[in-house]
Amino acid sequence: NAGVTQTPKFQVLKTGQSMTLQCAQDMNHNSMYWYRQDPGMGLRLIYYSASEGTTDKGEVPNGYNVSRLNKREFSLRLESAAPSQTSVYFCASSEALWGRREQYFGPGTRLTVT
Amino acid sequence: KNEVEQSPQNLTAQEGEFITINCSYSVGISALHWLQQHPGGGIVSLFMLSSGKKKHGRLIATINIQEKHSSLHITASHPRDSAVYICAVRDNYGQNFVFGPGTRLSVLP
């Protein structure tokens, strides 16, 4: 099993460009999450999907959109990138929502917006 | 006030030392997680607990629900334990999973 995979691993964008971060899991998990991690700060939740067909905003959703394409895949889109979105993005999945089951994390995508 | 706080922020230890990392939180929770982030950036879940104590190898996690406090202990520390250790809780009153800022541990040979 590959676990949680993310693409790309690194990306540099110019302000105003758009891109989609891809995430897939092969553990048949119901719930998936997108986090960002900034230097000196804890991980912060951007969006989550409790189950296939549902998505909800987290703590810092502005500037992002998500799609739960199917049970395996959960993508994060930046429509018009801004320097404030420079961060490391982690996708995660879990069998059940939130703290009832442990979360499995992808390797992260390091995004720089210039 | 941050919902989840950790101490110390940074910790340097000699190989073989017993290490304790603390986590305190201000809200009611359903479960608390301890995560390890490797120097390369990968994040691994170590423990999920809602009461008592759990042990896995040289790692022990405890939680005191009444005092809203959890500790992660590492016995016989080793340089490969060098990582950032993160505490996270699910807030009973919100739809969020809140992370602490992390404790950076360096174990010297």
PDB file of C-alpha atoms in Angstrom:
ATOM      1  CA  ASN A   1       0.000   0.000   0.000  1.00  0.00           C
ATOM      2  CA  ALA A   2       1.245   3.465  -0.888  1.00  0.00           C
ATOM      3  CA  GLY A   3      -0.774   5.107   1.909  1.00  0.00           C
ATOM      4  CA  VAL A   4      -1.394   8.777   1.169  1.00  0.00           C
ATOM      5  CA  THR A   5       0.278  10.219  -1.920  1.00  0.00           C
ATOM      6  CA  GLN A   6       0.509  13.850  -2.954  1.00  0.00           C
ATOM      7  CA  THR A   7       1.573  15.530  -6.169  1.00  0.00           C
ATOM      8  CA  PRO A   8       3.516  17.589  -6.874  1.00  0.00           C
ATOM      9  CA  LYS A   9       6.231  17.538  -4.196  1.00  0.00           C
ATOM     10  CA  PHE A  10       7.430  21.043  -5.033  1.00  0.00           C
ATOM     11  CA  GLN A  11       5.871  23.913  -6.953  1.00  0.00           C
ATOM     12  CA  VAL A  12       6.730  27.535  -7.641  1.00  0.00           C
ATOM     13  CA  LEU A  13       3.944  29.835  -8.814  1.00  0.00           C
ATOM     14  CA  LYS A  14       3.733  33.473  -9.741  1.00  0.00           C
ATOM     15  CA  THR A  15       1.137  35.636  -8.018  1.00  0.00           C
ATOM     16  CA  GLY A  16      -2.216  35.185  -9.726  1.00  0.00           C
ATOM     17  CA  GLN A  17      -1.505  31.765 -11.216  1.00  0.00           C
ATOM     18  CA  SER A  18      -3.717  28.821 -10.399  1.00  0.00           C
ATOM     19  CA  MET A  19      -2.906  25.216  -9.613  1.00  0.00           C
ATOM     20  CA  THR A  20      -4.385  22.056  -8.153  1.00  0.00           C
ATOM     21  CA  LEU A  21      -2.709  19.900  -5.524  1.00  0.00           C
ATOM     22  CA  GLN A  22      -3.629  16.255  -5.846  1.00  0.00           C
ATOM     23  CA  CYS A  23      -4.057  13.768  -3.009  1.00  0.00           C
ATOM     24  CA  ALA A  24      -4.974  10.104  -3.104  1.00  0.00           C
ATOM     25  CA  GLN A  25      -5.220   7.363  -0.478  1.00  0.00           C
ATOM     26  CA  ASP A  26      -5.464   3.614  -0.932  1.00  0.00           C
ATOM     27  CA  MET A  27      -6.624   2.673   2.582  1.00  0.00           C
ATOM     28  CA  ASN A  28     -10.348   2.930   1.866  1.00  0.00           C
ATOM     29  CA  HIS A  29     -10.631   5.785   4.360  1.00  0.00           C
ATOM     30  CA  ASN A  30     -13.803   7.794   4.585  1.00  0.00           C
ATOM     31  CA  SER A  31     -12.375  11.120   5.734  1.00  0.00           C
ATOM     32  CA  MET A  32      -9.727  13.290   4.127  1.00  0.00           C
ATOM     33  CA  TYR A  33      -8.130  16.597   5.095  1.00  0.00           C
ATOM     34  CA  TRP A  34      -5.967  19.394   3.737  1.00  0.00           C
ATOM     35  CA  TYR A  35      -3.620  21.245   6.090  1.00  0.00           C
ATOM     36  CA  ARG A  36      -1.039  23.951   5.688  1.00  0.00           C
ATOM     37  CA  GLN A  37       2.065  24.324   7.812  1.00  0.00           C
ATOM     38  CA  ASP A  38       3.846  27.649   8.115  1.00  0.00           C
ATOM     39  CA  PRO A  39       7.175  28.241   9.885  1.00  0.00           C
ATOM     40  CA  GLY A  40       6.716  28.650  13.633  1.00  0.00           C
ATOM     41  CA  MET A  41       3.050  27.739  13.486  1.00  0.00           C
ATOM     42  CA  GLY A  42       1.160  24.531  14.000  1.00  0.00           C
ATOM     43  CA  LEU A  43      -0.652  22.733  11.220  1.00  0.00           C
ATOM     44  CA  ARG A  44      -3.898  24.465  10.306  1.00  0.00           C
ATOM     45  CA  LEU A  45      -6.896  22.862   8.682  1.00  0.00           C
ATOM     46  CA  ILE A  46      -7.931  24.296   5.311  1.00  0.00           C
ATOM     47  CA  TYR A  47     -10.767  21.975   4.276  1.00  0.00           C
ATOM     48  CA  TYR A  48     -11.926  18.520   5.126  1.00  0.00           C
ATOM     49  CA  SER A  49     -14.189  15.868   3.691  1.00  0.00           C
ATOM     50  CA  ALA A  50     -16.005  13.694   6.195  1.00  0.00           C
ATOM     51  CA  SER A  51     -17.051  11.229   3.503  1.00  0.00           C
ATOM     52  CA  GLU A  52     -17.323  10.933  -0.256  1.00  0.00           C
ATOM     53  CA  GLY A  53     -19.562  13.682  -1.602  1.00  0.00           C
ATOM     54  CA  THR A  54     -19.131  16.107   1.306  1.00  0.00           C
ATOM     55  CA  THR A  55     -16.660  18.901   1.954  1.00  0.00           C
ATOM     56  CA  ASP A  56     -16.474  21.514   4.718  1.00  0.00           C
ATOM     57  CA  LYS A  57     -14.373  24.525   5.568  1.00  0.00           C
ATOM     58  CA  GLY A  58     -11.726  24.380   8.222  1.00  0.00           C
ATOM     59  CA  GLU A  59      -9.883  27.122  10.020  1.00  0.00           C
ATOM     60  CA  VAL A  60      -8.259  28.846   6.994  1.00  0.00           C
ATOM     61  CA  PRO A  61     -10.324  28.177   3.830  1.00  0.00           C
ATOM     62  CA  ASN A  62     -10.047  31.586   2.118  1.00  0.00           C
ATOM     63  CA  GLY A  63      -8.350  31.426  -1.261  1.00  0.00           C
ATOM     64  CA  TYR A  64      -8.840  27.677  -1.654  1.00  0.00           C
ATOM     65  CA  ASN A  65     -11.387  25.272  -3.098  1.00  0.00           C
ATOM     66  CA  VAL A  66     -11.558  21.509  -2.817  1.00  0.00           C
ATOM     67  CA  SER A  67     -13.078  18.579  -4.650  1.00  0.00           C
ATOM     68  CA  ARG A  68     -13.683  15.105  -3.284  1.00  0.00           C
ATOM     69  CA  LEU A  69     -13.521  13.412  -6.646  1.00  0.00           C
ATOM     70  CA  ASN A  70     -14.248   9.943  -5.268  1.00  0.00           C
ATOM     71  CA  LYS A  71     -13.471   8.037  -2.106  1.00  0.00           C
ATOM     72  CA  ARG A  72      -9.766   7.884  -2.937  1.00  0.00           C
ATOM     73  CA  GLU A  73      -9.041  11.405  -4.142  1.00  0.00           C
ATOM     74  CA  PHE A  74      -9.279  14.854  -2.569  1.00  0.00           C
ATOM     75  CA  SER A  75      -7.826  17.818  -4.463  1.00  0.00           C
ATOM     76  CA  LEU A  76      -7.031  21.356  -3.329  1.00  0.00           C
ATOM     77  CA  ARG A  77      -7.188  24.228  -5.797  1.00  0.00           C
ATOM     78  CA  LEU A  78      -5.663  27.667  -5.581  1.00  0.00           C
ATOM     79  CA  GLU A  79      -7.554  29.836  -8.057  1.00  0.00           C
ATOM     80  CA  SER A  80      -5.330  32.920  -7.831  1.00  0.00           C
ATOM     81  CA  ALA A  81      -2.197  32.269  -5.830  1.00  0.00           C
ATOM     82  CA  ALA A  82      -0.907  34.890  -3.395  1.00  0.00           C
ATOM     83  CA  PRO A  83       2.450  35.102  -1.582  1.00  0.00           C
ATOM     84  CA  SER A  84       0.583  34.465   1.696  1.00  0.00           C
ATOM     85  CA  GLN A  85      -0.173  30.983   0.391  1.00  0.00           C
ATOM     86  CA  THR A  86       3.503  30.058   0.405  1.00  0.00           C
ATOM     87  CA  SER A  87       3.515  27.067   2.728  1.00  0.00           C
ATOM     88  CA  VAL A  88       3.873  23.331   3.001  1.00  0.00           C
ATOM     89  CA  TYR A  89       0.595  21.557   2.303  1.00  0.00           C
ATOM     90  CA  PHE A  90      -0.252  18.199   3.792  1.00  0.00           C
ATOM     91  CA  CYS A  91      -3.079  15.902   2.867  1.00  0.00           C
ATOM     92  CA  ALA A  92      -4.252  13.336   5.409  1.00  0.00           C
ATOM     93  CA  SER A  93      -6.875  10.652   5.689  1.00  0.00           C
ATOM     94  CA  SER A  94      -8.549   8.675   8.433  1.00  0.00           C
ATOM     95  CA  GLU A  95     -11.032   5.857   8.719  1.00  0.00           C
ATOM     96  CA  ALA A  96     -13.438   8.062  10.655  1.00  0.00           C
ATOM     97  CA  LEU A  97     -13.691  11.786  11.140  1.00  0.00           C
ATOM     98  CA  TRP A  98     -11.465  13.637  13.556  1.00  0.00           C
ATOM     99  CA  GLY A  99     -10.154  12.178  16.730  1.00  0.00           C
ATOM    100  CA  ARG A 100     -11.912   8.851  16.662  1.00  0.00           C
ATOM    101  CA  ARG A 101      -9.258   7.323  14.434  1.00  0.00           C
ATOM    102  CA  GLU A 102      -5.649   8.197  13.758  1.00  0.00           C
ATOM    103  CA  GLN A 103      -4.793  10.225  10.693  1.00  0.00           C
ATOM    104  CA  TYR A 104      -2.316   9.201   8.030  1.00  0.00           C
ATOM    105  CA  PHE A 105      -0.373  11.979   6.353  1.00  0.00           C
ATOM    106  CA  GLY A 106       1.002  12.413   2.865  1.00  0.00           C
ATOM    107  CA  PRO A 107       4.602  13.558   2.301  1.00  0.00           C
ATOM    108  CA  GLY A 108       3.634  17.185   1.726  1.00  0.00           C
ATOM    109  CA  THR A 109       3.821  19.694  -1.121  1.00  0.00           C
ATOM    110  CA  ARG A 110       6.154  22.645  -0.720  1.00  0.00           C
ATOM    111  CA  LEU A 111       4.597  25.616  -2.515  1.00  0.00           C
ATOM    112  CA  THR A 112       6.289  28.953  -3.099  1.00  0.00           C
ATOM    113  CA  VAL A 113       4.351  31.895  -4.532  1.00  0.00           C
ATOM    114  CA  THR A 114       6.486  34.750  -5.809  1.00  0.00           C
TER     115      THR A 114
ATOM    116  CA  LYS B   1      -4.972  32.093  24.110  1.00  0.00           C
ATOM    117  CA  ASN B   2      -3.982  29.119  21.948  1.00  0.00           C
ATOM    118  CA  GLU B   3      -6.185  26.116  22.463  1.00  0.00           C
ATOM    119  CA  VAL B   4      -3.216  23.748  22.501  1.00  0.00           C
ATOM    120  CA  GLU B   5       0.123  24.590  24.055  1.00  0.00           C
ATOM    121  CA  GLN B   6       3.284  22.548  24.261  1.00  0.00           C
ATOM    122  CA  SER B   7       6.401  22.738  26.368  1.00  0.00           C
ATOM    123  CA  PRO B   8       9.243  22.953  25.966  1.00  0.00           C
ATOM    124  CA  GLN B   9       9.431  24.583  22.554  1.00  0.00           C
ATOM    125  CA  ASN B  10      12.915  23.151  21.984  1.00  0.00           C
ATOM    126  CA  LEU B  11      14.722  20.366  23.783  1.00  0.00           C
ATOM    127  CA  THR B  12      18.256  19.039  23.459  1.00  0.00           C
ATOM    128  CA  ALA B  13      19.156  15.797  25.184  1.00  0.00           C
ATOM    129  CA  GLN B  14      22.048  13.379  25.349  1.00  0.00           C
ATOM    130  CA  GLU B  15      21.565   9.883  24.016  1.00  0.00           C
ATOM    131  CA  GLY B  16      20.081   7.647  26.691  1.00  0.00           C
ATOM    132  CA  GLU B  17      18.261  10.379  28.595  1.00  0.00           C
ATOM    133  CA  PHE B  18      14.608  10.150  29.616  1.00  0.00           C
ATOM    134  CA  ILE B  19      12.589  12.815  27.827  1.00  0.00           C
ATOM    135  CA  THR B  20       9.229  14.370  28.639  1.00  0.00           C
ATOM    136  CA  ILE B  21       7.220  16.628  26.348  1.00  0.00           C
ATOM    137  CA  ASN B  22       4.090  18.281  27.683  1.00  0.00           C
ATOM    138  CA  CYS B  23       0.824  19.298  26.070  1.00  0.00           C
ATOM    139  CA  SER B  24      -1.969  21.300  27.667  1.00  0.00           C
ATOM    140  CA  TYR B  25      -5.270  22.252  26.133  1.00  0.00           C
ATOM    141  CA  SER B  26      -8.098  24.555  27.087  1.00  0.00           C
ATOM    142  CA  VAL B  27     -11.169  22.912  25.588  1.00  0.00           C
ATOM    143  CA  GLY B  28     -13.125  19.725  26.091  1.00  0.00           C
ATOM    144  CA  ILE B  29     -11.842  17.022  23.813  1.00  0.00           C
ATOM    145  CA  SER B  30     -12.847  13.626  22.498  1.00  0.00           C
ATOM    146  CA  ALA B  31      -9.297  12.447  21.832  1.00  0.00           C
ATOM    147  CA  LEU B  32      -5.715  13.650  21.804  1.00  0.00           C
ATOM    148  CA  HIS B  33      -3.106  12.690  19.252  1.00  0.00           C
ATOM    149  CA  TRP B  34       0.664  12.714  19.363  1.00  0.00           C
ATOM    150  CA  LEU B  35       2.415  13.035  16.015  1.00  0.00           C
ATOM    151  CA  GLN B  36       6.054  12.922  14.992  1.00  0.00           C
ATOM    152  CA  GLN B  37       7.378  15.063  12.158  1.00  0.00           C
ATOM    153  CA  HIS B  38      10.700  13.863  10.806  1.00  0.00           C
ATOM    154  CA  PRO B  39      13.448  16.273   9.757  1.00  0.00           C
ATOM    155  CA  GLY B  40      12.513  15.556   6.140  1.00  0.00           C
ATOM    156  CA  GLY B  41       8.969  16.747   6.813  1.00  0.00           C
ATOM    157  CA  GLY B  42       7.007  13.501   6.920  1.00  0.00           C
ATOM    158  CA  ILE B  43       4.366  13.230   9.659  1.00  0.00           C
ATOM    159  CA  VAL B  44       3.551  10.004  11.461  1.00  0.00           C
ATOM    160  CA  SER B  45       0.848   9.388  13.999  1.00  0.00           C
ATOM    161  CA  LEU B  46       2.308   7.977  17.240  1.00  0.00           C
ATOM    162  CA  PHE B  47      -0.645   7.728  19.603  1.00  0.00           C
ATOM    163  CA  MET B  48      -4.298   8.469  19.874  1.00  0.00           C
ATOM    164  CA  LEU B  49      -5.675   8.469  23.418  1.00  0.00           C
ATOM    165  CA  SER B  50      -8.723   9.597  25.306  1.00  0.00           C
ATOM    166  CA  SER B  51      -7.808   8.328  28.771  1.00  0.00           C
ATOM    167  CA  GLY B  52      -5.032   6.710  30.745  1.00  0.00           C
ATOM    168  CA  LYS B  53      -1.782   5.639  29.186  1.00  0.00           C
ATOM    169  CA  LYS B  54      -0.455   3.984  26.051  1.00  0.00           C
ATOM    170  CA  LYS B  55       2.956   2.477  25.372  1.00  0.00           C
ATOM    171  CA  HIS B  56       4.672   1.646  22.118  1.00  0.00           C
ATOM    172  CA  GLY B  57       8.278   0.547  22.347  1.00  0.00           C
ATOM    173  CA  ARG B  58      10.235   3.308  24.087  1.00  0.00           C
ATOM    174  CA  LEU B  59       7.381   5.791  23.798  1.00  0.00           C
ATOM    175  CA  ILE B  60       4.756   6.321  26.475  1.00  0.00           C
ATOM    176  CA  ALA B  61       1.838   8.736  26.290  1.00  0.00           C
ATOM    177  CA  THR B  62      -0.372   9.703  29.195  1.00  0.00           C
ATOM    178  CA  ILE B  63      -3.396  11.916  29.493  1.00  0.00           C
ATOM    179  CA  ASN B  64      -5.194  13.500  32.437  1.00  0.00           C
ATOM    180  CA  ILE B  65      -8.614  14.598  31.233  1.00  0.00           C
ATOM    181  CA  GLN B  66      -9.484  16.518  34.412  1.00  0.00           C
ATOM    182  CA  GLU B  67      -6.279  18.551  34.271  1.00  0.00           C
ATOM    183  CA  LYS B  68      -6.437  18.898  30.450  1.00  0.00           C
ATOM    184  CA  HIS B  69      -2.863  17.722  30.151  1.00  0.00           C
ATOM    185  CA  SER B  70      -0.939  15.054  28.281  1.00  0.00           C
ATOM    186  CA  SER B  71       2.692  13.993  28.327  1.00  0.00           C
ATOM    187  CA  LEU B  72       4.831  12.109  25.853  1.00  0.00           C
ATOM    188  CA  HIS B  73       7.787  10.276  27.356  1.00  0.00           C
ATOM    189  CA  ILE B  74      10.732   8.775  25.505  1.00  0.00           C
ATOM    190  CA  THR B  75      12.879   6.317  27.424  1.00  0.00           C
ATOM    191  CA  ALA B  76      16.514   5.635  26.497  1.00  0.00           C
ATOM    192  CA  SER B  77      16.474   8.373  23.853  1.00  0.00           C
ATOM    193  CA  HIS B  78      18.405   7.894  20.637  1.00  0.00           C
ATOM    194  CA  PRO B  79      19.553  10.325  17.921  1.00  0.00           C
ATOM    195  CA  ARG B  80      16.943   8.829  15.578  1.00  0.00           C
ATOM    196  CA  ASP B  81      14.275  10.225  17.945  1.00  0.00           C
ATOM    197  CA  SER B  82      15.276  13.731  16.816  1.00  0.00           C
ATOM    198  CA  ALA B  83      12.115  15.214  15.334  1.00  0.00           C
ATOM    199  CA  VAL B  84       9.311  17.643  16.019  1.00  0.00           C
ATOM    200  CA  TYR B  85       6.617  16.178  18.268  1.00  0.00           C
ATOM    201  CA  ILE B  86       3.154  17.586  17.809  1.00  0.00           C
ATOM    202  CA  CYS B  87       0.115  17.324  20.041  1.00  0.00           C
ATOM    203  CA  ALA B  88      -3.343  17.680  18.456  1.00  0.00           C
ATOM    204  CA  VAL B  89      -6.879  17.586  19.830  1.00  0.00           C
ATOM    205  CA  ARG B  90     -10.364  17.400  18.464  1.00  0.00           C
ATOM    206  CA  ASP B  91     -12.463  20.173  19.938  1.00  0.00           C
ATOM    207  CA  ASN B  92     -15.815  18.863  21.168  1.00  0.00           C
ATOM    208  CA  TYR B  93     -17.487  22.176  20.392  1.00  0.00           C
ATOM    209  CA  GLY B  94     -16.162  22.809  16.936  1.00  0.00           C
ATOM    210  CA  GLN B  95     -15.567  21.103  13.666  1.00  0.00           C
ATOM    211  CA  ASN B  96     -11.823  21.310  13.812  1.00  0.00           C
ATOM    212  CA  PHE B  97      -8.706  19.424  14.677  1.00  0.00           C
ATOM    213  CA  VAL B  98      -6.350  21.764  16.531  1.00  0.00           C
ATOM    214  CA  PHE B  99      -2.605  21.287  16.533  1.00  0.00           C
ATOM    215  CA  GLY B 100      -0.053  22.498  19.028  1.00  0.00           C
ATOM    216  CA  PRO B 101       3.016  24.373  17.783  1.00  0.00           C
ATOM    217  CA  GLY B 102       5.288  21.373  18.244  1.00  0.00           C
ATOM    218  CA  THR B 103       8.357  20.575  20.343  1.00  0.00           C
ATOM    219  CA  ARG B 104      11.632  20.284  18.479  1.00  0.00           C
ATOM    220  CA  LEU B 105      13.756  17.505  20.009  1.00  0.00           C
ATOM    221  CA  SER B 106      17.435  16.976  19.256  1.00  0.00           C
ATOM    222  CA  VAL B 107      19.140  13.948  20.744  1.00  0.00           C
ATOM    223  CA  LEU B 108      22.909  14.138  20.615  1.00  0.00           C
ATOM    224  CA  PRO B 109      25.114  11.028  20.406  1.00  0.00           C
TER     225      PRO B 109
END
